[in-house]
JSON list of C-alpha atoms in Angstrom, two decimals:
[
{"chain": "A", "resi": 54, "resn": "MET", "atom": "CA", "xyz": [51.30, -95.55, -20.68]},
{"chain": "A", "resi": 55, "resn": "GLY", "atom": "CA", "xyz": [49.15, -93.67, -18.23]},
{"chain": "A", "resi": 56, "resn": "PRO", "atom": "CA", "xyz": [50.36, -90.65, -16.33]},
{"chain": "A", "resi": 57, "resn": "GLY", "atom": "CA", "xyz": [51.30, -91.74, -12.83]},
{"chain": "A", "resi": 58, "resn": "ASN", "atom": "CA", "xyz": [50.88, -95.38, -13.88]},
{"chain": "A", "resi": 59, "resn": "PRO", "atom": "CA", "xyz": [54.14, -96.40, -15.55]},
{"chain": "A", "resi": 60, "resn": "GLY", "atom": "CA", "xyz": [53.93, -99.81, -17.16]},
{"chain": "A", "resi": 61, "resn": "ARG", "atom": "CA", "xyz": [50.14, -99.86, -17.35]},
{"chain": "A", "resi": 62, "resn": "PRO", "atom": "CA", "xyz": [48.61, -99.75, -20.80]},
{"chain": "A", "resi": 63, "resn": "ARG", "atom": "CA", "xyz": [46.17, -96.97, -21.61]},
{"chain": "A", "resi": 64, "resn": "VAL", "atom": "CA", "xyz": [43.23, -98.29, -23.54]},
{"chain": "A", "resi": 65, "resn": "ASN", "atom": "CA", "xyz": [41.10, -96.28, -25.89]},
{"chain": "A", "resi": 66, "resn": "LYS", "atom": "CA", "xyz": [37.89, -98.10, -25.08]},
{"chain": "A", "resi": 67, "resn": "LYS", "atom": "CA", "xyz": [34.43, -97.24, -23.84]},
{"chain": "A", "resi": 68, "resn": "LEU", "atom": "CA", "xyz": [33.10, -98.65, -20.59]},
{"chain": "A", "resi": 69, "resn": "LEU", "atom": "CA", "xyz": [29.56, -98.53, -19.21]},
{"chain": "A", "resi": 70, "resn": "CYS", "atom": "CA", "xyz": [29.64, -98.59, -15.40]},
{"chain": "A", "resi": 71, "resn": "HIS", "atom": "CA", "xyz": [26.29, -99.95, -14.19]},
{"chain": "A", "resi": 72, "resn": "GLU", "atom": "CA", "xyz": [26.15, -99.47, -10.42]},
{"chain": "A", "resi": 73, "resn": "THR", "atom": "CA", "xyz": [23.35, -98.30, -8.10]},
{"chain": "A", "resi": 74, "resn": "ASP", "atom": "CA", "xyz": [25.58, -97.17, -5.22]},
{"chain": "A", "resi": 75, "resn": "ALA", "atom": "CA", "xyz": [26.76, -93.62, -6.06]},
{"chain": "A", "resi": 76, "resn": "LEU", "atom": "CA", "xyz": [29.95, -93.88, -3.99]},
{"chain": "A", "resi": 77, "resn": "LEU", "atom": "CA", "xyz": [30.97, -97.20, -5.54]},
{"chain": "A", "resi": 78, "resn": "GLN", "atom": "CA", "xyz": [30.14, -95.85, -8.97]},
{"chain": "A", "resi": 79, "resn": "ASP", "atom": "CA", "xyz": [32.41, -92.82, -8.38]},
{"chain": "A", "resi": 80, "resn": "ILE", "atom": "CA", "xyz": [35.23, -95.12, -7.26]},
{"chain": "A", "resi": 81, "resn": "PHE", "atom": "CA", "xyz": [34.83, -97.49, -10.23]},
{"chain": "A", "resi": 82, "resn": "VAL", "atom": "CA", "xyz": [34.70, -94.58, -12.69]},
{"chain": "A", "resi": 83, "resn": "ARG", "atom": "CA", "xyz": [37.85, -93.03, -11.25]},
{"chain": "A", "resi": 84, "resn": "VAL", "atom": "CA", "xyz": [39.75, -96.34, -11.20]},
{"chain": "A", "resi": 85, "resn": "PHE", "atom": "CA", "xyz": [38.82, -97.35, -14.75]},
{"chain": "A", "resi": 86, "resn": "LYS", "atom": "CA", "xyz": [39.62, -93.86, -16.09]},
{"chain": "A", "resi": 87, "resn": "THR", "atom": "CA", "xyz": [42.90, -93.28, -14.29]},
{"chain": "A", "resi": 88, "resn": "ARG", "atom": "CA", "xyz": [44.27, -96.81, -13.99]},
{"chain": "A", "resi": 89, "resn": "TYR", "atom": "CA", "xyz": [43.30, -98.15, -17.43]},
{"chain": "A", "resi": 90, "resn": "GLY", "atom": "CA", "xyz": [42.32, -95.13, -19.53]},
{"chain": "A", "resi": 91, "resn": "PHE", "atom": "CA", "xyz": [38.72, -96.09, -20.28]},
{"chain": "A", "resi": 92, "resn": "ASP", "atom": "CA", "xyz": [36.22, -93.49, -21.44]},
{"chain": "A", "resi": 93, "resn": "VAL", "atom": "CA", "xyz": [33.54, -94.20, -18.83]},
{"chain": "A", "resi": 94, "resn": "ALA", "atom": "CA", "xyz": [29.78, -93.63, -19.00]},
{"chain": "A", "resi": 95, "resn": "ARG", "atom": "CA", "xyz": [27.64, -94.09, -15.88]},
{"chain": "A", "resi": 96, "resn": "GLU", "atom": "CA", "xyz": [24.28, -95.73, -15.42]},
{"chain": "A", "resi": 97, "resn": "SER", "atom": "CA", "xyz": [22.43, -96.54, -12.22]},
{"chain": "A", "resi": 98, "resn": "THR", "atom": "CA", "xyz": [19.26, -98.23, -13.47]},
{"chain": "A", "resi": 99, "resn": "LEU", "atom": "CA", "xyz": [18.63, -101.44, -15.35]},
{"chain": "A", "resi": 100, "resn": "GLU", "atom": "CA", "xyz": [16.38, -99.64, -17.83]},
{"chain": "A", "resi": 101, "resn": "GLY", "atom": "CA", "xyz": [18.95, -96.91, -18.49]},
{"chain": "A", "resi": 102, "resn": "ALA", "atom": "CA", "xyz": [21.75, -99.42, -19.00]},
{"chain": "A", "resi": 103, "resn": "GLY", "atom": "CA", "xyz": [19.62, -101.42, -21.45]},
{"chain": "A", "resi": 104, "resn": "GLU", "atom": "CA", "xyz": [18.75, -98.30, -23.46]},
{"chain": "A", "resi": 105, "resn": "ARG", "atom": "CA", "xyz": [22.40, -97.21, -23.62]},
{"chain": "A", "resi": 106, "resn": "LEU", "atom": "CA", "xyz": [23.64, -100.64, -24.66]},
{"chain": "A", "resi": 107, "resn": "ALA", "atom": "CA", "xyz": [20.98, -100.88, -27.37]},
{"chain": "A", "resi": 108, "resn": "THR", "atom": "CA", "xyz": [21.93, -97.52, -28.89]},
{"chain": "A", "resi": 109, "resn": "HIS", "atom": "CA", "xyz": [25.64, -96.98, -28.17]},
{"chain": "A", "resi": 110, "resn": "PRO", "atom": "CA", "xyz": [28.64, -99.27, -28.64]},
{"chain": "A", "resi": 111, "resn": "PHE", "atom": "CA", "xyz": [30.67, -100.11, -25.55]},
{"chain": "A", "resi": 112, "resn": "ASP", "atom": "CA", "xyz": [33.78, -102.24, -25.19]},
{"chain": "A", "resi": 113, "resn": "LEU", "atom": "CA", "xyz": [33.09, -103.34, -21.62]},
{"chain": "A", "resi": 114, "resn": "LEU", "atom": "CA", "xyz": [30.23, -103.36, -19.12]},
{"chain": "A", "resi": 115, "resn": "THR", "atom": "CA", "xyz": [30.86, -103.43, -15.38]},
{"chain": "A", "resi": 116, "resn": "MET", "atom": "CA", "xyz": [27.83, -104.26, -13.30]},
{"chain": "A", "resi": 117, "resn": "SER", "atom": "CA", "xyz": [26.54, -105.42, -9.96]},
{"chain": "A", "resi": 118, "resn": "LEU", "atom": "CA", "xyz": [23.96, -108.10, -9.35]},
{"chain": "A", "resi": 119, "resn": "ALA", "atom": "CA", "xyz": [22.04, -106.29, -6.64]},
{"chain": "A", "resi": 120, "resn": "PHE", "atom": "CA", "xyz": [19.64, -104.02, -8.47]},
{"chain": "A", "resi": 121, "resn": "PRO", "atom": "CA", "xyz": [16.32, -103.04, -6.95]},
{"chain": "A", "resi": 122, "resn": "VAL", "atom": "CA", "xyz": [13.45, -104.97, -8.50]},
{"chain": "A", "resi": 123, "resn": "GLY", "atom": "CA", "xyz": [9.73, -104.80, -7.87]},
{"chain": "A", "resi": 124, "resn": "ASP", "atom": "CA", "xyz": [9.18, -108.50, -7.26]},
{"chain": "A", "resi": 125, "resn": "GLN", "atom": "CA", "xyz": [12.29, -110.42, -6.29]},
{"chain": "A", "resi": 126, "resn": "ALA", "atom": "CA", "xyz": [10.50, -113.70, -6.91]},
{"chain": "A", "resi": 127, "resn": "ASP", "atom": "CA", "xyz": [10.70, -112.97, -10.65]},
{"chain": "A", "resi": 128, "resn": "HIS", "atom": "CA", "xyz": [14.50, -112.79, -10.53]},
{"chain": "A", "resi": 129, "resn": "PRO", "atom": "CA", "xyz": [17.05, -115.57, -9.89]},
{"chain": "A", "resi": 130, "resn": "HIS", "atom": "CA", "xyz": [18.33, -115.36, -6.30]},
{"chain": "A", "resi": 131, "resn": "GLY", "atom": "CA", "xyz": [16.37, -112.07, -6.01]},
{"chain": "A", "resi": 132, "resn": "PHE", "atom": "CA", "xyz": [19.01, -110.26, -8.10]},
{"chain": "A", "resi": 133, "resn": "GLY", "atom": "CA", "xyz": [17.72, -108.00, -10.89]},
{"chain": "A", "resi": 134, "resn": "GLY", "atom": "CA", "xyz": [21.26, -107.95, -12.27]},
{"chain": "A", "resi": 135, "resn": "LEU", "atom": "CA", "xyz": [21.05, -111.66, -13.11]},
{"chain": "A", "resi": 136, "resn": "THR", "atom": "CA", "xyz": [17.89, -111.07, -15.11]},
{"chain": "A", "resi": 137, "resn": "PHE", "atom": "CA", "xyz": [19.57, -108.17, -16.89]},
{"chain": "A", "resi": 138, "resn": "LEU", "atom": "CA", "xyz": [22.67, -110.25, -17.67]},
{"chain": "A", "resi": 139, "resn": "ARG", "atom": "CA", "xyz": [20.53, -113.09, -19.03]},
{"chain": "A", "resi": 140, "resn": "GLU", "atom": "CA", "xyz": [18.61, -110.62, -21.26]},
{"chain": "A", "resi": 141, "resn": "LEU", "atom": "CA", "xyz": [21.90, -109.07, -22.41]},
{"chain": "A", "resi": 142, "resn": "ARG", "atom": "CA", "xyz": [23.36, -112.45, -23.39]},
{"chain": "A", "resi": 143, "resn": "ASP", "atom": "CA", "xyz": [20.10, -113.44, -25.11]},
{"chain": "A", "resi": 144, "resn": "GLY", "atom": "CA", "xyz": [20.40, -110.42, -27.43]},
{"chain": "A", "resi": 145, "resn": "ARG", "atom": "CA", "xyz": [17.66, -108.18, -26.04]},
{"chain": "A", "resi": 146, "resn": "TYR", "atom": "CA", "xyz": [19.93, -105.12, -26.32]},
{"chain": "A", "resi": 147, "resn": "GLY", "atom": "CA", "xyz": [21.42, -106.02, -29.70]},
{"chain": "A", "resi": 148, "resn": "ASP", "atom": "CA", "xyz": [24.02, -108.43, -31.02]},
{"chain": "A", "resi": 149, "resn": "PRO", "atom": "CA", "xyz": [27.10, -106.28, -30.25]},
{"chain": "A", "resi": 150, "resn": "ALA", "atom": "CA", "xyz": [26.01, -105.90, -26.62]},
{"chain": "A", "resi": 151, "resn": "ALA", "atom": "CA", "xyz": [25.25, -109.64, -26.36]},
{"chain": "A", "resi": 152, "resn": "LYS", "atom": "CA", "xyz": [28.88, -110.46, -27.18]},
{"chain": "A", "resi": 153, "resn": "MET", "atom": "CA", "xyz": [30.66, -107.68, -25.27]},
{"chain": "A", "resi": 154, "resn": "PRO", "atom": "CA", "xyz": [32.80, -108.45, -22.23]},
{"chain": "A", "resi": 155, "resn": "VAL", "atom": "CA", "xyz": [30.98, -108.06, -18.91]},
{"chain": "A", "resi": 156, "resn": "LEU", "atom": "CA", "xyz": [32.67, -107.75, -15.53]},
{"chain": "A", "resi": 157, "resn": "VAL", "atom": "CA", "xyz": [30.29, -108.56, -12.68]},
{"chain": "A", "resi": 158, "resn": "ILE", "atom": "CA", "xyz": [31.52, -106.97, -9.45]},
{"chain": "A", "resi": 159, "resn": "SER", "atom": "CA", "xyz": [29.57, -108.19, -6.45]},
{"chain": "A", "resi": 160, "resn": "GLY", "atom": "CA", "xyz": [29.73, -108.99, -2.80]},
{"chain": "A", "resi": 161, "resn": "ALA", "atom": "CA", "xyz": [27.48, -112.01, -3.30]},
{"chain": "A", "resi": 162, "resn": "GLU", "atom": "CA", "xyz": [28.86, -115.21, -1.84]},
{"chain": "A", "resi": 163, "resn": "ASN", "atom": "CA", "xyz": [29.60, -117.92, -4.41]},
{"chain": "A", "resi": 164, "resn": "LEU", "atom": "CA", "xyz": [29.37, -115.38, -7.23]},
{"chain": "A", "resi": 165, "resn": "GLY", "atom": "CA", "xyz": [30.81, -117.69, -9.90]},
{"chain": "A", "resi": 166, "resn": "LYS", "atom": "CA", "xyz": [28.35, -120.46, -9.02]},
{"chain": "A", "resi": 167, "resn": "ILE", "atom": "CA", "xyz": [25.38, -118.06, -8.96]},
{"chain": "A", "resi": 168, "resn": "LEU", "atom": "CA", "xyz": [26.33, -116.81, -12.43]},
{"chain": "A", "resi": 169, "resn": "ALA", "atom": "CA", "xyz": [26.87, -120.31, -13.84]},
{"chain": "A", "resi": 170, "resn": "ASP", "atom": "CA", "xyz": [23.55, -121.53, -12.43]},
{"chain": "A", "resi": 171, "resn": "SER", "atom": "CA", "xyz": [21.55, -118.54, -13.66]},
{"chain": "A", "resi": 172, "resn": "VAL", "atom": "CA", "xyz": [22.89, -117.44, -17.05]},
{"chain": "A", "resi": 173, "resn": "ALA", "atom": "CA", "xyz": [23.01, -119.92, -19.95]},
{"chain": "A", "resi": 174, "resn": "SER", "atom": "CA", "xyz": [25.87, -118.31, -21.86]},
{"chain": "A", "resi": 175, "resn": "LEU", "atom": "CA", "xyz": [28.63, -116.90, -19.72]},
{"chain": "A", "resi": 176, "resn": "GLU", "atom": "CA", "xyz": [31.03, -116.52, -22.61]},
{"chain": "A", "resi": 177, "resn": "ASN", "atom": "CA", "xyz": [33.03, -113.33, -22.14]},
{"chain": "A", "resi": 178, "resn": "THR", "atom": "CA", "xyz": [31.63, -112.84, -18.62]},
{"chain": "A", "resi": 179, "resn": "TRP", "atom": "CA", "xyz": [34.07, -112.23, -15.79]},
{"chain": "A", "resi": 180, "resn": "ASP", "atom": "CA", "xyz": [33.43, -111.98, -12.07]},
{"chain": "A", "resi": 181, "resn": "LEU", "atom": "CA", "xyz": [35.17, -110.22, -9.21]},
{"chain": "A", "resi": 182, "resn": "ASN", "atom": "CA", "xyz": [34.11, -110.46, -5.57]},
{"chain": "A", "resi": 183, "resn": "LYS", "atom": "CA", "xyz": [34.07, -107.42, -3.29]},
{"chain": "A", "resi": 184, "resn": "PRO", "atom": "CA", "xyz": [36.20, -106.49, -1.52]},
{"chain": "A", "resi": 185, "resn": "PHE", "atom": "CA", "xyz": [39.04, -106.78, -4.01]},
{"chain": "A", "resi": 186, "resn": "SER", "atom": "CA", "xyz": [42.59, -105.51, -4.41]},
{"chain": "A", "resi": 187, "resn": "TYR", "atom": "CA", "xyz": [44.15, -103.60, -7.28]},
{"chain": "A", "resi": 188, "resn": "LYS", "atom": "CA", "xyz": [46.17, -106.73, -8.01]},
{"chain": "A", "resi": 189, "resn": "SER", "atom": "CA", "xyz": [43.05, -108.87, -8.49]},
{"chain": "A", "resi": 190, "resn": "LEU", "atom": "CA", "xyz": [41.33, -106.11, -10.51]},
{"chain": "A", "resi": 191, "resn": "ASP", "atom": "CA", "xyz": [44.43, -105.76, -12.72]},
{"chain": "A", "resi": 192, "resn": "LYS", "atom": "CA", "xyz": [44.45, -109.51, -13.35]},
{"chain": "A", "resi": 193, "resn": "VAL", "atom": "CA", "xyz": [40.79, -109.53, -14.42]},
{"chain": "A", "resi": 194, "resn": "VAL", "atom": "CA", "xyz": [41.01, -106.36, -16.55]},
{"chain": "A", "resi": 195, "resn": "HIS", "atom": "CA", "xyz": [44.14, -107.60, -18.30]},
{"chain": "A", "resi": 196, "resn": "GLY", "atom": "CA", "xyz": [42.40, -110.93, -18.92]},
{"chain": "A", "resi": 197, "resn": "ILE", "atom": "CA", "xyz": [39.47, -109.10, -20.49]},
{"chain": "A", "resi": 198, "resn": "LEU", "atom": "CA", "xyz": [41.79, -106.96, -22.61]},
{"chain": "A", "resi": 199, "resn": "GLY", "atom": "CA", "xyz": [43.93, -109.94, -23.58]},
{"chain": "A", "resi": 200, "resn": "SER", "atom": "CA", "xyz": [47.12, -108.49, -22.14]},
{"chain": "A", "resi": 201, "resn": "SER", "atom": "CA", "xyz": [49.46, -109.42, -19.33]},
{"chain": "A", "resi": 202, "resn": "PRO", "atom": "CA", "xyz": [49.22, -107.61, -16.02]},
{"chain": "A", "resi": 203, "resn": "ASP", "atom": "CA", "xyz": [52.16, -105.47, -15.01]},
{"chain": "A", "resi": 204, "resn": "PRO", "atom": "CA", "xyz": [54.28, -107.85, -12.89]},
{"chain": "A", "resi": 205, "resn": "GLY", "atom": "CA", "xyz": [55.42, -104.96, -10.67]},
{"chain": "A", "resi": 206, "resn": "ASN", "atom": "CA", "xyz": [51.95, -104.42, -9.16]}
]
C-alpha cells in the first residue's frame, strides 16, 4: 500500500510518460509515482520515445496524440501520436513494446473512434479523455493492471 494512499496497490512497474507539455508531464509523473507507485521515465519527443522503447523494457506507456509533426498531411487526423501508435503496434520498436499496454490521454473529441479508425490493432490500448477525474483514472489504471479499483475512491 502506498504512503498516504491506503487501499491503493503499489506496483513495481516501469512507465514511460510520453507528453510534450512540460506541466502535464510533471503532473502525470507525480500522479503515477505517488498514486500507483510506478517508476516513471519521461520523454517529450516521438523519436526519443521510440528509442527508449526499442532499448528499454517498460510495463506501460502513457501518451498523447498531439505531437508536433513536420507535415500533418502525412499523419491521420494531423496527429503524430497516431502514427507513432501505429508504428508501435506494428513492431517498429520491438516485439515487447508492440504488446505493452498503452494509455492514450488526450483532449481530442471522439478519441475512441479516432483510435479505432486509425490503428489496426488496438489490443491492450486504453484511452482517457481530458479532463478526467482520479476516479476515472483509477478505473483505467486498475483495468490495465488487472485489479479492482479501490471502492472508497
